[in-house]
Short mmCIF file of C-alpha atoms in Angstrom, two decimals:
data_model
loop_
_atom_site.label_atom_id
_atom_site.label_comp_id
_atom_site.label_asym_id
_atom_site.label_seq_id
_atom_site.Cartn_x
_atom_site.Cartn_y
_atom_site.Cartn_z
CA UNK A 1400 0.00 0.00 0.00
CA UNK A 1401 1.34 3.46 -0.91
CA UNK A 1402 2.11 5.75 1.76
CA UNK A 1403 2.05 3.86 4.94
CA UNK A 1404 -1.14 4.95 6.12
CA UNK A 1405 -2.41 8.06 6.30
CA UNK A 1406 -2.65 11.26 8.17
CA UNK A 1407 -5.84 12.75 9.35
CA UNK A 1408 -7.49 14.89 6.90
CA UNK A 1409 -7.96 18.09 9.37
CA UNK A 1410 -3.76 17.98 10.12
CA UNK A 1411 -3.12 18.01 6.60
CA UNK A 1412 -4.96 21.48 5.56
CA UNK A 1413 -3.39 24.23 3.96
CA UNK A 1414 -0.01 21.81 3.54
CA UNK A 1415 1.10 20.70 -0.05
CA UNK A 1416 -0.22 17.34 -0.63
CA UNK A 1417 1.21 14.86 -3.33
CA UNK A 1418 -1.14 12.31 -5.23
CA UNK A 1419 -1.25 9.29 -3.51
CA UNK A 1420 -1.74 10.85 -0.48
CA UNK A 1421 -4.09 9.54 1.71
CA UNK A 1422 -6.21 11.29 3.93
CA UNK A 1423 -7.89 9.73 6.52
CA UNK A 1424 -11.27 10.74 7.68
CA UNK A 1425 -13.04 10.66 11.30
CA UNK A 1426 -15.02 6.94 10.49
CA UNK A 1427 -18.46 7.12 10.38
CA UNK A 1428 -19.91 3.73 9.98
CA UNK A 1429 -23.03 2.28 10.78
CA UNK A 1430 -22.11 1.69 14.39
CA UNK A 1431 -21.34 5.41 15.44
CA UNK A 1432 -24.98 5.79 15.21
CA UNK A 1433 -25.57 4.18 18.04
CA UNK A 1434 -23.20 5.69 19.90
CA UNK A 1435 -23.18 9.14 20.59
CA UNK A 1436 -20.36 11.06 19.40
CA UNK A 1437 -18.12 12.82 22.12
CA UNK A 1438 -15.98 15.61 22.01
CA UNK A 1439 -15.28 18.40 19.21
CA UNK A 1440 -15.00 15.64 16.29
CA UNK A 1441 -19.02 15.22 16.35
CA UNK A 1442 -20.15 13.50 13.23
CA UNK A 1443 -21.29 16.38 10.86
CA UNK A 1444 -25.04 16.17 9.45
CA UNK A 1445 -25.29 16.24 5.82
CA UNK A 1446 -22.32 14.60 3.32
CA UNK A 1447 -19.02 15.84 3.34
CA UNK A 1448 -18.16 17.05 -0.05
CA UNK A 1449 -15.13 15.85 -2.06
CA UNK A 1450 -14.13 18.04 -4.45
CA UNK A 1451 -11.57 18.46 -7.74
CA UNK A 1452 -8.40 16.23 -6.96
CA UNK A 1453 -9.69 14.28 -4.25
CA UNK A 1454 -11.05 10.59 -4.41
CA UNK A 1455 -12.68 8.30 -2.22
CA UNK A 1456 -11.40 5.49 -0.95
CA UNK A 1457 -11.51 3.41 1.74
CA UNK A 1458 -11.36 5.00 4.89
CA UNK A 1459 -10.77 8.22 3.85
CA UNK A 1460 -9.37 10.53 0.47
CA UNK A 1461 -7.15 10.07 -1.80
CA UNK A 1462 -5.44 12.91 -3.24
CA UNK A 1463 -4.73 12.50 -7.23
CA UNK A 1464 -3.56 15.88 -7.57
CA UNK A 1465 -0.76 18.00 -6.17
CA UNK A 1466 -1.35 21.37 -4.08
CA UNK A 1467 -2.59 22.85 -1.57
CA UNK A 1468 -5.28 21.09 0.89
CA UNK A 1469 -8.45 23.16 1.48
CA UNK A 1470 -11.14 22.77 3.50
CA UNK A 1471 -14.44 24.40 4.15
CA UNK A 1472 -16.55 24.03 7.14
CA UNK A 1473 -19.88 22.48 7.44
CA UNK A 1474 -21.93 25.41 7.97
CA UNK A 1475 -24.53 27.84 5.98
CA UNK A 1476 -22.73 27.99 2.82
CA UNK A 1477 -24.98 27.61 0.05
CA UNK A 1478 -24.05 23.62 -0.88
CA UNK A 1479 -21.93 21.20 0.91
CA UNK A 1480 -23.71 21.27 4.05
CA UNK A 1481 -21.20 18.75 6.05
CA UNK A 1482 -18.17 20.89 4.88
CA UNK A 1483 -15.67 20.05 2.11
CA UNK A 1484 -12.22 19.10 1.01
CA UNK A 1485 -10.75 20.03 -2.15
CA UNK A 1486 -6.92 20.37 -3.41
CA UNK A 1487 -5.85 23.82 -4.38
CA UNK A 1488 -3.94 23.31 -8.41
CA UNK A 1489 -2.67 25.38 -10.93
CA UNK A 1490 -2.75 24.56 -14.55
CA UNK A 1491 -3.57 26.49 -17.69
CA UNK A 1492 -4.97 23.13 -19.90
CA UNK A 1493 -8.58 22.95 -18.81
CA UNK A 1494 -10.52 20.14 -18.25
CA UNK A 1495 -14.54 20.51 -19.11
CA UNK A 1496 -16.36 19.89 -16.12
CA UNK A 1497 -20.25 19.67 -16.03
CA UNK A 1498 -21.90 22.57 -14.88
CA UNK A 1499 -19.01 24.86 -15.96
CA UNK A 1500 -19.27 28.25 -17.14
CA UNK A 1501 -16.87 28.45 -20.32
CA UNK A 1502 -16.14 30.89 -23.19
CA UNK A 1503 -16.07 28.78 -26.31
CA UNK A 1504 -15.41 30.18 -29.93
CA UNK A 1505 -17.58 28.48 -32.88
CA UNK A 1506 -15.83 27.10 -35.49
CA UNK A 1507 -18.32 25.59 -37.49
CA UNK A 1508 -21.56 24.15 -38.06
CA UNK A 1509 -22.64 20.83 -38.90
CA UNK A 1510 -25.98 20.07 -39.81
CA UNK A 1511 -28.22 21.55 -36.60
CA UNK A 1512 -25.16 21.57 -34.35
CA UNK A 1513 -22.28 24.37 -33.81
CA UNK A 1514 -19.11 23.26 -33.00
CA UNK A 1515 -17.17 24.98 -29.84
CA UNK A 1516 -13.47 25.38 -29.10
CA UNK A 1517 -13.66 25.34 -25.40
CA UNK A 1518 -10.01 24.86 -24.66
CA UNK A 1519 -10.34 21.49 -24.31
CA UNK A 1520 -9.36 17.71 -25.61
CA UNK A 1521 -12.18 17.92 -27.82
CA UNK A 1522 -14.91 20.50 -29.30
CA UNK A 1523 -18.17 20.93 -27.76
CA UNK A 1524 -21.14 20.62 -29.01
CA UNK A 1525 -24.24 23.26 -28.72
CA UNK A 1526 -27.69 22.56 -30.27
CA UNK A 1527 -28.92 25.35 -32.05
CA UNK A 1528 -31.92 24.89 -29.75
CA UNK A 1529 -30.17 25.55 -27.04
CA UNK A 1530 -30.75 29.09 -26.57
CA UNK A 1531 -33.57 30.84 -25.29
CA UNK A 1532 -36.25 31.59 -27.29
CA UNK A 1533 -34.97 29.38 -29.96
CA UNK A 1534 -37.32 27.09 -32.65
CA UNK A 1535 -37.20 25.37 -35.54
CA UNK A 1536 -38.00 28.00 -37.75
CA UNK A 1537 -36.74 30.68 -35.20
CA UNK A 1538 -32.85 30.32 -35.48
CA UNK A 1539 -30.14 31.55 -33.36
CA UNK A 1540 -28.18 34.29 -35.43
CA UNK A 1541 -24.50 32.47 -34.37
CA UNK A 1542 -22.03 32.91 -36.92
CA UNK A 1543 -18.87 30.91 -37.33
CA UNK A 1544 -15.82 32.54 -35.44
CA UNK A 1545 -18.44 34.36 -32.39
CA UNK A 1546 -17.66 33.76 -29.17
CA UNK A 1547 -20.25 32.27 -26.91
CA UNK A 1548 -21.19 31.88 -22.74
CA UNK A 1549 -22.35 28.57 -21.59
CA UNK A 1550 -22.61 25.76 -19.53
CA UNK A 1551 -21.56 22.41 -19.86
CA UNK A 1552 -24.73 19.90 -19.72
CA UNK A 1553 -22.27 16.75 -20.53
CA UNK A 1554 -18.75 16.44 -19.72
CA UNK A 1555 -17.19 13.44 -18.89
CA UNK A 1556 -14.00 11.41 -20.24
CA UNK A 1557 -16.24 8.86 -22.72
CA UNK A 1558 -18.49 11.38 -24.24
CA UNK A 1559 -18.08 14.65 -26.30
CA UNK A 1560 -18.88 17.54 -23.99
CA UNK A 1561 -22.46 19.17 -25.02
CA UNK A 1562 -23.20 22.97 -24.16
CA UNK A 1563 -26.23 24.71 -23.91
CA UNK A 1564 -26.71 28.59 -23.29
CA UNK A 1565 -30.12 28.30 -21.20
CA UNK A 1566 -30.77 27.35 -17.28
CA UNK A 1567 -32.50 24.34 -16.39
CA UNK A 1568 -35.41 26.65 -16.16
CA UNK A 1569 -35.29 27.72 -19.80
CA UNK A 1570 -34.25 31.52 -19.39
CA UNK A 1571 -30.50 32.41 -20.56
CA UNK A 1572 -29.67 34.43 -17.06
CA UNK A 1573 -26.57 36.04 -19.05
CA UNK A 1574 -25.60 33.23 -21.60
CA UNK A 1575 -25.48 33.07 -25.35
CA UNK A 1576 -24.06 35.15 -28.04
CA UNK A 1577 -21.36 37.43 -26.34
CA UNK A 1578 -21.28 41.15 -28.52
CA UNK A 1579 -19.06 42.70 -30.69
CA UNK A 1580 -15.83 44.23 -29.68
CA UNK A 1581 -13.86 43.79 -26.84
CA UNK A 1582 -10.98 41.52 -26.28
CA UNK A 1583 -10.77 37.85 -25.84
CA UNK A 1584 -7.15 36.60 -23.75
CA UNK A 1585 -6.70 33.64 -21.79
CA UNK A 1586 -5.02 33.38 -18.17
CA UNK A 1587 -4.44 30.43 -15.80
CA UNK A 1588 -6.99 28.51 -14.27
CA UNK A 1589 -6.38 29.31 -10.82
CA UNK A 1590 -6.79 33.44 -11.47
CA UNK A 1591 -10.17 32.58 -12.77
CA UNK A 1592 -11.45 31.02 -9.47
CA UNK A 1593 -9.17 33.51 -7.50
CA UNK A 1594 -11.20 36.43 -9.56
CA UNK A 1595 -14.56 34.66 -9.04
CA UNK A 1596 -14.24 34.14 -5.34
CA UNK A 1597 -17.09 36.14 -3.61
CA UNK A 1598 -14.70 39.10 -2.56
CA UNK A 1599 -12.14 39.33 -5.21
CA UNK A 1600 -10.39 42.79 -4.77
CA UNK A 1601 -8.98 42.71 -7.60
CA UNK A 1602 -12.54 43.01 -9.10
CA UNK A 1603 -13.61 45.79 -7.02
CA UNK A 1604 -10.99 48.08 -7.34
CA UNK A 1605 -10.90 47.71 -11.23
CA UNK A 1606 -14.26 48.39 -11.19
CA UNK A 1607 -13.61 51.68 -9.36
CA UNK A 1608 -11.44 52.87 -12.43
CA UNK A 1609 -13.81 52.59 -15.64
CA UNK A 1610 -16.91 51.52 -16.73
CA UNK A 1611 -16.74 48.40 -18.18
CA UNK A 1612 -17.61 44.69 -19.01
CA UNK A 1613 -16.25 41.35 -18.41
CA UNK A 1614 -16.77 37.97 -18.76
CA UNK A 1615 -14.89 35.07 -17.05
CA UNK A 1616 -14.66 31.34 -18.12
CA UNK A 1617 -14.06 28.77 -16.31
CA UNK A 1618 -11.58 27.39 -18.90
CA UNK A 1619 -9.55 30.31 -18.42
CA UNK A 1620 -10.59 32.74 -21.36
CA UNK A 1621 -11.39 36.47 -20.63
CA UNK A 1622 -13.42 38.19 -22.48
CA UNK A 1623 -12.88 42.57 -21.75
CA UNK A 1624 -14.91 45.45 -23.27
CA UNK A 1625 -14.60 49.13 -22.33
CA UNK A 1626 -15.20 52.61 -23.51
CA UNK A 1627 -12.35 53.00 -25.85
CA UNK A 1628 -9.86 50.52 -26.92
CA UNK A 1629 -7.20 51.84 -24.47
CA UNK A 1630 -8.82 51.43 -21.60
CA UNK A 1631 -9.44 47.64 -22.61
CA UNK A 1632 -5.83 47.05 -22.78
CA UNK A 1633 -4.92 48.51 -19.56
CA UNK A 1634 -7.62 46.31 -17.73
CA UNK A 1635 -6.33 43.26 -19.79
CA UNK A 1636 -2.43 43.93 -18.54
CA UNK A 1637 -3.69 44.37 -15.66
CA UNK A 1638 -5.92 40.89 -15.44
CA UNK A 1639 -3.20 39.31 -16.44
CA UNK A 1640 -0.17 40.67 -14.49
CA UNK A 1641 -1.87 40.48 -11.14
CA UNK A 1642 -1.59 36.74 -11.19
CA UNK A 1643 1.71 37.77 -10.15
CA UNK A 1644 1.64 41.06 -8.33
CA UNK A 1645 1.43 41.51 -4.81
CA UNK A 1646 -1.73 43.45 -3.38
CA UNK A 1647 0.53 46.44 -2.88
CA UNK A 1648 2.53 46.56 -6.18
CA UNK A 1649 -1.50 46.41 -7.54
CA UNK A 1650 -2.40 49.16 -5.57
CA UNK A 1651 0.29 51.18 -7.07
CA UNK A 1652 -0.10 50.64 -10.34
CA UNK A 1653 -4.22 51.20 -10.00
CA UNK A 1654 -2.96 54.80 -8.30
CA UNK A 1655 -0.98 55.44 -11.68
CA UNK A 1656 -3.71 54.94 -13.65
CA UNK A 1657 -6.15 56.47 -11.98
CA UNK A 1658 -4.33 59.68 -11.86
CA UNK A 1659 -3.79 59.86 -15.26
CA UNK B 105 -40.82 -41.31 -34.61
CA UNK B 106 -37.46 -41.93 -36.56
CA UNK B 107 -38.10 -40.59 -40.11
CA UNK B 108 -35.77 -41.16 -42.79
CA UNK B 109 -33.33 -37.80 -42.31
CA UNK B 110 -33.78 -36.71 -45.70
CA UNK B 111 -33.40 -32.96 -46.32
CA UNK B 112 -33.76 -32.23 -42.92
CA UNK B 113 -32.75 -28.63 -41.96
CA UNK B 114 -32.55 -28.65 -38.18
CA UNK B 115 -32.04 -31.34 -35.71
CA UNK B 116 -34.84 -33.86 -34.95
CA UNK B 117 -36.81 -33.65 -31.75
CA UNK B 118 -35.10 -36.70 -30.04
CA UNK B 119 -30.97 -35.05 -30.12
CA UNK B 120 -32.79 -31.32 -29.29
CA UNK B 121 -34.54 -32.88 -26.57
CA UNK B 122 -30.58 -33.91 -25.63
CA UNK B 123 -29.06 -31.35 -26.01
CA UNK B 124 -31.31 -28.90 -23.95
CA UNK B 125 -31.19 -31.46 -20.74
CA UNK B 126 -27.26 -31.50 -21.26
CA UNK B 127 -27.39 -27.99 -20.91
CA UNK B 128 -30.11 -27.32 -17.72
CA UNK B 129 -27.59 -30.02 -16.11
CA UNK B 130 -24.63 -27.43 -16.59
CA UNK B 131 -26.65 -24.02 -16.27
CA UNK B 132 -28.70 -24.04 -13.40
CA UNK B 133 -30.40 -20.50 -11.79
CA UNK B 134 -26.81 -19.53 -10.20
CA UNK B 135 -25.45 -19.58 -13.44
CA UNK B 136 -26.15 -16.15 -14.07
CA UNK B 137 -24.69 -14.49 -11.27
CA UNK B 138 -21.32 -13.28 -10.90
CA UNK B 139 -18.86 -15.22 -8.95
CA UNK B 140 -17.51 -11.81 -7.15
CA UNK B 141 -17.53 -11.47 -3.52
CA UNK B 142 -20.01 -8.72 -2.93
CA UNK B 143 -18.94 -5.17 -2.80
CA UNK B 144 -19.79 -3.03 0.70
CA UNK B 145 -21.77 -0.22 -0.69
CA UNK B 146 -19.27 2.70 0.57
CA UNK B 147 -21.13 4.59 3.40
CA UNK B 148 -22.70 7.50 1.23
CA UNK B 149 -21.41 10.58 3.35
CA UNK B 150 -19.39 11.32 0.74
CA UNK B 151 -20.41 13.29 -2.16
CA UNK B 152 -17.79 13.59 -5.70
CA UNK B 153 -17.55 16.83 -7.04
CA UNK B 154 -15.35 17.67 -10.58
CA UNK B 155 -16.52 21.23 -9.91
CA UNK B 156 -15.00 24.23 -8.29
CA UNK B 157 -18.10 26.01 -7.98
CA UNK B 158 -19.51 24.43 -4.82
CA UNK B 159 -15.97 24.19 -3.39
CA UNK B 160 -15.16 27.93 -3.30
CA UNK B 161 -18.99 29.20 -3.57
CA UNK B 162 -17.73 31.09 -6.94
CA UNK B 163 -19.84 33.81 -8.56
CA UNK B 164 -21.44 34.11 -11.69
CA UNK B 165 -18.90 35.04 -14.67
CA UNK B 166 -20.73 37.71 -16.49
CA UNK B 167 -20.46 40.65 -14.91
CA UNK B 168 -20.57 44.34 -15.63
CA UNK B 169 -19.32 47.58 -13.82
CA UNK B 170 -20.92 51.46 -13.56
CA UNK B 171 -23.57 50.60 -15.57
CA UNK B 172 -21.59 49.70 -18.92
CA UNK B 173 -24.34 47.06 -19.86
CA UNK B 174 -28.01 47.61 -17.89
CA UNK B 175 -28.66 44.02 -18.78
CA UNK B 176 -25.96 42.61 -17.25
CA UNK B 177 -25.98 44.47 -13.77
CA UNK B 178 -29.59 43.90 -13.43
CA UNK B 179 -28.83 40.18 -13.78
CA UNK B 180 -26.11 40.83 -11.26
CA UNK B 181 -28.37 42.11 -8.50
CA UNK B 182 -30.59 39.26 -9.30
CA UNK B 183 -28.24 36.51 -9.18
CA UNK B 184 -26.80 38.05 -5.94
CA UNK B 185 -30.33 38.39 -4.07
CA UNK B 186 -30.99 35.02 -4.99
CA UNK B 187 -27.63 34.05 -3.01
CA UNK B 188 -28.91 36.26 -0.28
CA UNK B 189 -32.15 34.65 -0.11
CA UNK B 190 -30.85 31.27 0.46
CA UNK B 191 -28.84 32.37 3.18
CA UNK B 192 -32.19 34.12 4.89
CA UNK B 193 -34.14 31.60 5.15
CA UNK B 194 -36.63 33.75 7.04
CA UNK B 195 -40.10 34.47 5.62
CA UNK B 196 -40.58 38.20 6.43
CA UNK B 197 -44.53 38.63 6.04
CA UNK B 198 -45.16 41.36 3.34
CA UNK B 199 -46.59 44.32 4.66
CA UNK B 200 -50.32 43.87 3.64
CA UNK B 201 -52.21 47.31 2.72
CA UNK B 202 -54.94 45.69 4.40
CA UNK B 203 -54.43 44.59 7.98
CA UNK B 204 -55.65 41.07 9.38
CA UNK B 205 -58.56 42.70 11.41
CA UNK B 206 -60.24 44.40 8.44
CA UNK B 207 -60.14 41.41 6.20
CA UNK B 208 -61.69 39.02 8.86
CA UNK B 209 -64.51 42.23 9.26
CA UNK B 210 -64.84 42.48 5.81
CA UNK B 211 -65.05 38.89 5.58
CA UNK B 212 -68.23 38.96 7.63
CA UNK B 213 -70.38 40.99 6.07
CA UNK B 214 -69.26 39.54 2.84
CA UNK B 215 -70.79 35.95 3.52
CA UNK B 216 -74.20 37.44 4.50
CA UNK B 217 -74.55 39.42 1.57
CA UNK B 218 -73.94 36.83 -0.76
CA UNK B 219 -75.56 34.67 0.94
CA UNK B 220 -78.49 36.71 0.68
CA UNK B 221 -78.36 35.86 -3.03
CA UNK B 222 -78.90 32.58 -3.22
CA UNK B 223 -82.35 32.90 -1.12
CA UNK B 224 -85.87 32.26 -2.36
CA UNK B 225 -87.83 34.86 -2.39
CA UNK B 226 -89.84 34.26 0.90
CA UNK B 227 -87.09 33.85 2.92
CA UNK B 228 -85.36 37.01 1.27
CA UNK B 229 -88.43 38.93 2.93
CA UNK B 230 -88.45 37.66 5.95
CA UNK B 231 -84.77 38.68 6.12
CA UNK B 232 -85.30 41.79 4.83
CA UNK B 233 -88.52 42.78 7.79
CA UNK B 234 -85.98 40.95 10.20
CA UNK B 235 -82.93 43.42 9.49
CA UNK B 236 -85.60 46.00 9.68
CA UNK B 237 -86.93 44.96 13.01
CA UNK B 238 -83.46 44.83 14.22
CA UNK B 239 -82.13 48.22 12.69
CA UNK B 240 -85.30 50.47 13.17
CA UNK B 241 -87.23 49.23 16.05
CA UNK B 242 -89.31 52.83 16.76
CA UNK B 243 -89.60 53.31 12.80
CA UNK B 244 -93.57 52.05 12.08
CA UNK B 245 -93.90 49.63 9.70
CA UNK B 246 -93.98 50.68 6.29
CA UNK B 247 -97.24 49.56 4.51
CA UNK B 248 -96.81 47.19 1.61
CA UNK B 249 -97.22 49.04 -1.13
CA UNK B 250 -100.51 47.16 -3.27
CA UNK B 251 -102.67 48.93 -6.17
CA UNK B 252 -104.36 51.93 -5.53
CA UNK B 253 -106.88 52.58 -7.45
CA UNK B 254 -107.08 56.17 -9.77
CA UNK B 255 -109.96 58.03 -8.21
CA UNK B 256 -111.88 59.40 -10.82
#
């Protein structure tokens, strides 16, 4: 067995973990029912959720990817009541993932069908009934070589990923054609979910400098459109260099710019 | 009955008859299961998620900033009330323009008058003097009004 046992899940957070890894969780099987859990590792209601890079195995998690160990408590966040456990990476190659919000670019049409480049192993497909308000004889105007916002209803490793551009409830909340202009660049994956975390600052204080629009996919395109086409580019340099910036060296060059 | 096998396609009803007993001998009802030991089903606590989202409780990726696309920061406040909303799980009771007290009142008198519609006509008169007896005791009854006749 790899590893030599494992160390408790809880120790391990925030620490670099290596696949193969195994973390070991408090056990809950049938018999701890009966007895009453003591002391501060009471059984959590709810499941505990495992998330990207993590596996299940017996006894515990197994880590298949390398980075950072995260946890989230079992509280009143939105999902994953019972907390959850996920592994921090960074990679650029994206993996579609259903459920995913993703930029993809159409490059072509076959028969009722477009074809997407999402960034992925293969191209996505999107029905052109997919969109909202869309018939038979009502078509989507999508041309080949326009960029489009939607979701992943299929993604896994044996089928071709399918996108649609409409909620389960049949509105397009945002999805669809995305407009003319503006400026299409891709970053990592991690700056995506660092600039989509509920209080990005980046975010904020950009949006304290000009009016403008933006759209993130999860497969790490960005898609920028302001006033003029200067302004773009300065918020694209500066999407893209604060992957690497501190907050301060940020804060500096915002100052810049805003004064001039 | 042995018949002469001549141009005989399939096999003759004594060999089938064989053949299938051979093969009920070999295959019995267990046949057809596998010969793993069974699998514990995993304790279901655990839930496998591909997706970030959930994880990190990411927002929504269209977004737009002092007011560059109406659309898309209406959607915004939407999206983030809707987030709000789940976390306040309290009901807060709209304020009513009506209050509880009137409605029941109104209620009241609302039943009797349509009730009042649905009565035959003898019982609607009886009604009718009875409200009058109750409302205007000292008023004198009014005569019912019958024919008069023209005086020449």
């Amino acid at each position: 067995m790899a590893g030599g046992g494992g160390a408790p899940a809880e120790s391990r957070v925030g620490q670099v973990v290596l696949p193969g890894d195994v973390l070991l969780l408090p056990a809950y099987d049938e018999q701890d029912t009966e007895r009453l859990p003591l002391g501060t590792s009471a059984a959590p209601r709810g499941r505990l959720l495992c998330g990207p890079g993590l596996r299940r195995c017996a006894g515990g998690l197994l880590v298949t990817k390398c980075g950072l160990l995260r946890h989230r408590r079992a509280g009143d966040g939105a999902a994953a009541a019972g907390g959850a456990y996920w592994v921090d990476s960074q990679q650029k190659r994206y993996v579609p993932v259903k459920g995913d919000h993703v930029i993809g670019i159409v490059t072509g049409k076959v028969g009722d069908v477009f074809r997407l480049d999402v960034g992925g192993s293969e191209q996505a497909s999107l029905s052109y009934l997919a969109f909202e308000g869309a018939t038979k004889r009502n078509r989507p105007n999508v041309q080949v070589g326009d960029l489009i916002y939607g979701q992943f209803l299929v993604a896994n490793k044996d089928m071709e990923p399918e996108m649609v551009c409409i909620d389960s409830s049949g509105r397009a909340s945002g999805m669809g054609v995305i407009g003319q202009d503006g400026f299409l660049f891709k970053v990592s994956l991690g700056l995506i979910r660092k600039l989509l975390a509920p209080k990005c600052e980046i975010i904020q204080e950009l949006s304290q400098l000009y009016p403008f629009e933006l759209v993130l996919g999860m497969n790490g395109r960005i898609w920028v459109k302001a006033k003029t086409v200067q302004q773009t580019l300065i918020i694209v340099n500066i999407l893209e260099a604060c992957e690497y910036m501190t907050a301060e060296q940020r804060k500096q060059a915002l100052a810049k710019l805003s004064g001039n | 009955m042995d018949v002469i096998a001549f141009m005989q396609r399939g096999l003759d009803s004594q060999t089938k008859k064989q053949l299938d007993e051979e093969e009920k001998k070999i295959i019995s009802d267990e046949h057809w299961y596998l010969d793993l030991p069974d699998l514990k089903e995993k304790e279901s606590y655990i839930i496998e998620e591909r997706s970030f989202i959930p994880c990190e409780d990411l927002l929504y990726g269209r977004m737009s900033f002092k007011g560059f696309n109406p659309e898309i920061e209406k959607l915004m406040v939407q999206i983030n009330s809707k987030s709000k909303k789940e976390e306040i799980e309290e009901d807060d009771k709209m304020e009513a323009d009506v209050s509880d007290e009137e409605m029941a009142r109104r209620y009241e008198t609302l039943v009797g008058t349509i009730g009042k519609k649905f009565l035959k006509k003898r019982d609607q008169r009886v009604l009718h003097d009875e409200d009058e007896e109750e409302n205007s005791n000292t008023k004198p009854k009014k005569a019912r009004k019958m024919f008069l006749k023209p005086q020449d």
